[in-house]
Amino acid sequence: MARVQPKFDDFMSIITYLSHFHPIYSCADELKRRLVRVNLPPRTAILRPGQVCNNLFFIESGSLQASEVREGKEYINWILSGPAFAQSARSFHTQSIGAETIESVEDSVVTMLNSDDLYYMIHNYHDFSVCMFKLMTHITVMREVKFALAMTPDAELRVLRLATLEPQLFERVPLNALASYLSMTPETLSRITHKKKFLQLMGK
């Protein structure tokens, strides 16, 4: 994991993204002072089991995935591509030891905000507090959507719904990872992604 010392204005991507939820330009300079950016080669872990998730991650470019080993088998809990925020939710919000691995799926650029700095911004800047409330509401809604996706019994329908929500994942995430995320074999996923219905949805 390579830390980058960006120019001050290089953090505008996260400021712009957050301001879609609520404008935070009034406290942008203070937020920028608290951000750290890292460049991640593929398969670089930024959180491992047994660690506390102390950071909120903003995916500027690339993709991250969270996985967890349960009863000896690895399960992928989520895959996100940028721009998007990511975290190990339970570990981050309770500041407790977690079981997830969060790692890059491809070359990625991630900006990190430490939990102490996050709560400093929330406590001292009203606009930032409103923005975080709206961001967390958005994340909660998207989690419900993806939970419903995971509960869809028909494999082809799961694939088509994910392709509607996040078509870029099918271009950028390895087949094996996507298949695990969708609870199917790589062979099943490959067969579905070669069907006419899927290809039309992807504009091919």
GROMACS .gro file of C-alpha atoms in nm:
model
  204
    1MET     CA    1   0.000   0.000   0.000
    2ALA     CA    2   0.160   0.324  -0.113
    3ARG     CA    3   0.069   0.648   0.061
    4VAL     CA    4   0.048   0.948  -0.166
    5GLN     CA    5   0.105   1.307  -0.065
    6PRO     CA    6  -0.151   1.475  -0.288
    7LYS     CA    7  -0.181   1.840  -0.367
    8PHE     CA    8  -0.440   2.010  -0.148
    9ASP     CA    9  -0.687   2.048  -0.435
   10ASP     CA   10  -0.656   1.681  -0.533
   11PHE     CA   11  -0.918   1.589  -0.274
   12MET     CA   12  -1.193   1.768  -0.466
   13SER     CA   13  -1.335   1.437  -0.591
   14ILE     CA   14  -1.447   1.338  -0.240
   15ILE     CA   15  -1.570   1.691  -0.165
   16THR     CA   16  -1.776   1.694  -0.485
   17TYR     CA   17  -1.916   1.345  -0.419
   18LEU     CA   18  -2.022   1.430  -0.064
   19SER     CA   19  -2.172   1.762  -0.172
   20HIS     CA   20  -2.424   1.573  -0.387
   21PHE     CA   21  -2.582   1.468  -0.055
   22HIS     CA   22  -2.541   1.808   0.115
   23PRO     CA   23  -2.297   2.092   0.035
   24ILE     CA   24  -1.985   2.083   0.253
   25TYR     CA   25  -1.775   2.345   0.076
   26SER     CA   26  -1.783   2.561   0.393
   27CYS     CA   27  -1.573   2.302   0.578
   28ALA     CA   28  -1.387   2.151   0.282
   29ASP     CA   29  -1.045   2.287   0.381
   30GLU     CA   30  -1.071   2.141   0.732
   31LEU     CA   31  -1.179   1.802   0.591
   32LYS     CA   32  -0.894   1.795   0.339
   33ARG     CA   33  -0.640   1.834   0.620
   34ARG     CA   34  -0.768   1.510   0.773
   35LEU     CA   35  -0.767   1.287   0.464
   36VAL     CA   36  -0.507   1.031   0.358
   37ARG     CA   37  -0.488   0.884   0.008
   38VAL     CA   38  -0.338   0.545  -0.083
   39ASN     CA   39  -0.268   0.372  -0.414
   40LEU     CA   40  -0.356   0.002  -0.398
   41PRO     CA   41  -0.230  -0.265  -0.638
   42PRO     CA   42  -0.474  -0.554  -0.692
   43ARG     CA   43  -0.533  -0.783  -0.391
   44THR     CA   44  -0.393  -0.533  -0.137
   45ALA     CA   45  -0.564  -0.564   0.203
   46ILE     CA   46  -0.650  -0.246   0.391
   47LEU     CA   47  -0.832  -0.434   0.668
   48ARG     CA   48  -0.775  -0.786   0.801
   49PRO     CA   49  -0.964  -1.013   1.043
   50GLY     CA   50  -0.881  -0.932   1.404
   51GLN     CA   51  -0.838  -0.561   1.335
   52VAL     CA   52  -1.064  -0.269   1.420
   53CYS     CA   53  -1.189  -0.074   1.117
   54ASN     CA   54  -1.070   0.275   1.210
   55ASN     CA   55  -1.128   0.432   0.870
   56LEU     CA   56  -1.408   0.526   0.637
   57PHE     CA   57  -1.287   0.448   0.285
   58PHE     CA   58  -1.373   0.654  -0.021
   59ILE     CA   59  -1.305   0.466  -0.345
   60GLU     CA   60  -1.192   0.731  -0.592
   61SER     CA   61  -1.118   0.477  -0.864
   62GLY     CA   62  -1.100   0.100  -0.886
   63SER     CA   63  -1.290  -0.151  -0.672
   64LEU     CA   64  -1.286  -0.296  -0.321
   65GLN     CA   65  -1.438  -0.613  -0.182
   66ALA     CA   66  -1.513  -0.731   0.171
   67SER     CA   67  -1.490  -1.102   0.247
   68GLU     CA   68  -1.533  -1.315   0.558
   69VAL     CA   69  -1.453  -1.675   0.643
   70ARG     CA   70  -1.744  -1.859   0.802
   71GLU     CA   71  -1.726  -2.230   0.888
   72GLY     CA   72  -1.411  -2.264   0.681
   73LYS     CA   73  -1.556  -2.108   0.365
   74GLU     CA   74  -1.490  -1.760   0.229
   75TYR     CA   75  -1.793  -1.543   0.152
   76ILE     CA   76  -1.784  -1.209  -0.025
   77ASN     CA   77  -2.007  -0.965   0.163
   78TRP     CA   78  -1.987  -0.681  -0.087
   79ILE     CA   79  -1.805  -0.548  -0.391
   80LEU     CA   80  -1.800  -0.175  -0.463
   81SER     CA   81  -1.647   0.030  -0.741
   82GLY     CA   82  -1.575   0.399  -0.725
   83PRO     CA   83  -1.687   0.655  -0.662
   84ALA     CA   84  -1.835   0.511  -0.343
   85PHE     CA   85  -1.783   0.490   0.032
   86ALA     CA   86  -1.698   0.162   0.202
   87GLN     CA   87  -1.639   0.035   0.553
   88SER     CA   88  -1.664  -0.270   0.773
   89ALA     CA   89  -1.985  -0.134   0.922
   90ARG     CA   90  -2.009  -0.321   1.252
   91SER     CA   91  -1.640  -0.284   1.334
   92PHE     CA   92  -1.629   0.083   1.234
   93HIS     CA   93  -1.939   0.202   1.416
   94THR     CA   94  -1.876   0.002   1.735
   95GLN     CA   95  -1.494   0.030   1.717
   96SER     CA   96  -1.469  -0.341   1.785
   97ILE     CA   97  -1.253  -0.615   1.635
   98GLY     CA   98  -1.398  -0.740   1.307
   99ALA     CA   99  -1.385  -1.056   1.099
  100GLU     CA  100  -1.378  -0.902   0.749
  101THR     CA  101  -1.098  -0.861   0.501
  102ILE     CA  102  -1.128  -0.552   0.282
  103GLU     CA  103  -0.899  -0.552  -0.020
  104SER     CA  104  -0.861  -0.405  -0.365
  105VAL     CA  105  -0.998  -0.602  -0.658
  106GLU     CA  106  -0.798  -0.402  -0.916
  107ASP     CA  107  -0.563  -0.104  -0.918
  108SER     CA  108  -0.745   0.139  -0.693
  109VAL     CA  109  -0.709   0.483  -0.537
  110VAL     CA  110  -0.867   0.513  -0.193
  111THR     CA  111  -0.900   0.814   0.037
  112MET     CA  112  -0.930   0.739   0.408
  113LEU     CA  113  -1.091   0.937   0.689
  114ASN     CA  114  -1.007   0.821   1.042
  115SER     CA  115  -1.302   0.769   1.278
  116ASP     CA  116  -1.171   1.030   1.525
  117ASP     CA  117  -1.149   1.286   1.245
  118LEU     CA  118  -1.493   1.188   1.118
  119TYR     CA  119  -1.655   1.252   1.454
  120TYR     CA  120  -1.458   1.574   1.498
  121MET     CA  121  -1.605   1.698   1.170
  122ILE     CA  122  -1.955   1.584   1.267
  123HIS     CA  123  -1.938   1.755   1.608
  124ASN     CA  124  -1.795   2.083   1.479
  125TYR     CA  125  -1.950   2.140   1.136
  126HIS     CA  126  -2.327   2.136   1.091
  127ASP     CA  127  -2.311   2.098   0.711
  128PHE     CA  128  -2.082   1.798   0.744
  129SER     CA  129  -2.313   1.643   1.003
  130VAL     CA  130  -2.614   1.677   0.772
  131CYS     CA  131  -2.410   1.537   0.484
  132MET     CA  132  -2.307   1.230   0.684
  133PHE     CA  133  -2.667   1.165   0.790
  134LYS     CA  134  -2.778   1.171   0.427
  135LEU     CA  135  -2.480   0.960   0.316
  136MET     CA  136  -2.549   0.692   0.580
  137THR     CA  137  -2.915   0.691   0.482
  138HIS     CA  138  -2.812   0.629   0.122
  139ILE     CA  139  -2.575   0.349   0.225
  140THR     CA  140  -2.848   0.185   0.437
  141VAL     CA  141  -3.098   0.195   0.148
  142MET     CA  142  -2.843   0.046  -0.092
  143ARG     CA  143  -2.767  -0.232   0.159
  144GLU     CA  144  -3.135  -0.320   0.170
  145VAL     CA  145  -3.148  -0.330  -0.208
  146LYS     CA  146  -2.846  -0.559  -0.221
  147PHE     CA  147  -2.981  -0.779   0.060
  148ALA     CA  148  -3.298  -0.826  -0.146
  149LEU     CA  149  -3.076  -0.910  -0.441
  150ALA     CA  150  -2.895  -1.178  -0.240
  151MET     CA  151  -3.229  -1.330  -0.135
  152THR     CA  152  -3.352  -1.362  -0.496
  153PRO     CA  153  -3.372  -1.739  -0.550
  154ASP     CA  154  -3.337  -1.732  -0.929
  155ALA     CA  155  -2.968  -1.712  -1.030
  156GLU     CA  156  -3.031  -1.542  -1.363
  157LEU     CA  157  -3.251  -1.279  -1.202
  158ARG     CA  158  -2.977  -1.205  -0.944
  159VAL     CA  159  -2.730  -1.144  -1.224
  160LEU     CA  160  -2.968  -0.922  -1.422
  161ARG     CA  161  -3.058  -0.715  -1.116
  162LEU     CA  162  -2.691  -0.657  -1.029
  163ALA     CA  163  -2.621  -0.566  -1.391
  164THR     CA  164  -2.895  -0.304  -1.364
  165LEU     CA  165  -2.761  -0.166  -1.036
  166GLU     CA  166  -2.387  -0.178  -1.106
  167PRO     CA  167  -2.307  -0.280  -1.464
  168GLN     CA  168  -1.945  -0.170  -1.429
  169LEU     CA  169  -1.873  -0.461  -1.195
  170PHE     CA  170  -1.910  -0.706  -1.483
  171GLU     CA  171  -1.637  -0.525  -1.675
  172ARG     CA  172  -1.392  -0.480  -1.389
  173VAL     CA  173  -1.431  -0.756  -1.130
  174PRO     CA  174  -1.293  -1.109  -1.183
  175LEU     CA  175  -1.551  -1.376  -1.267
  176ASN     CA  176  -1.470  -1.589  -0.960
  177ALA     CA  177  -1.522  -1.296  -0.721
  178LEU     CA  178  -1.852  -1.194  -0.879
  179ALA     CA  179  -1.974  -1.553  -0.879
  180SER     CA  180  -1.897  -1.586  -0.508
  181TYR     CA  181  -2.072  -1.257  -0.436
  182LEU     CA  182  -2.378  -1.378  -0.627
  183SER     CA  183  -2.372  -1.721  -0.457
  184MET     CA  184  -2.324  -1.926  -0.772
  185THR     CA  185  -2.049  -2.113  -0.952
  186PRO     CA  186  -1.829  -1.931  -1.206
  187GLU     CA  187  -1.966  -2.167  -1.471
  188THR     CA  188  -2.326  -2.061  -1.398
  189LEU     CA  189  -2.234  -1.693  -1.404
  190SER     CA  190  -2.043  -1.732  -1.730
  191ARG     CA  191  -2.340  -1.907  -1.890
  192ILE     CA  192  -2.581  -1.632  -1.783
  193THR     CA  193  -2.355  -1.350  -1.899
  194HIS     CA  194  -2.346  -1.501  -2.248
  195LYS     CA  195  -2.725  -1.501  -2.283
  196LYS     CA  196  -2.899  -1.254  -2.510
  197LYS     CA  197  -3.096  -1.090  -2.227
  198PHE     CA  198  -2.780  -1.006  -2.033
  199LEU     CA  199  -2.591  -0.886  -2.340
  200GLN     CA  200  -2.878  -0.655  -2.437
  201LEU     CA  201  -2.888  -0.512  -2.084
  202MET     CA  202  -2.516  -0.438  -2.105
  203GLY     CA  203  -2.560  -0.275  -2.446
  204LYS     CA  204  -2.370  -0.542  -2.637
   0.00000   0.00000   0.00000
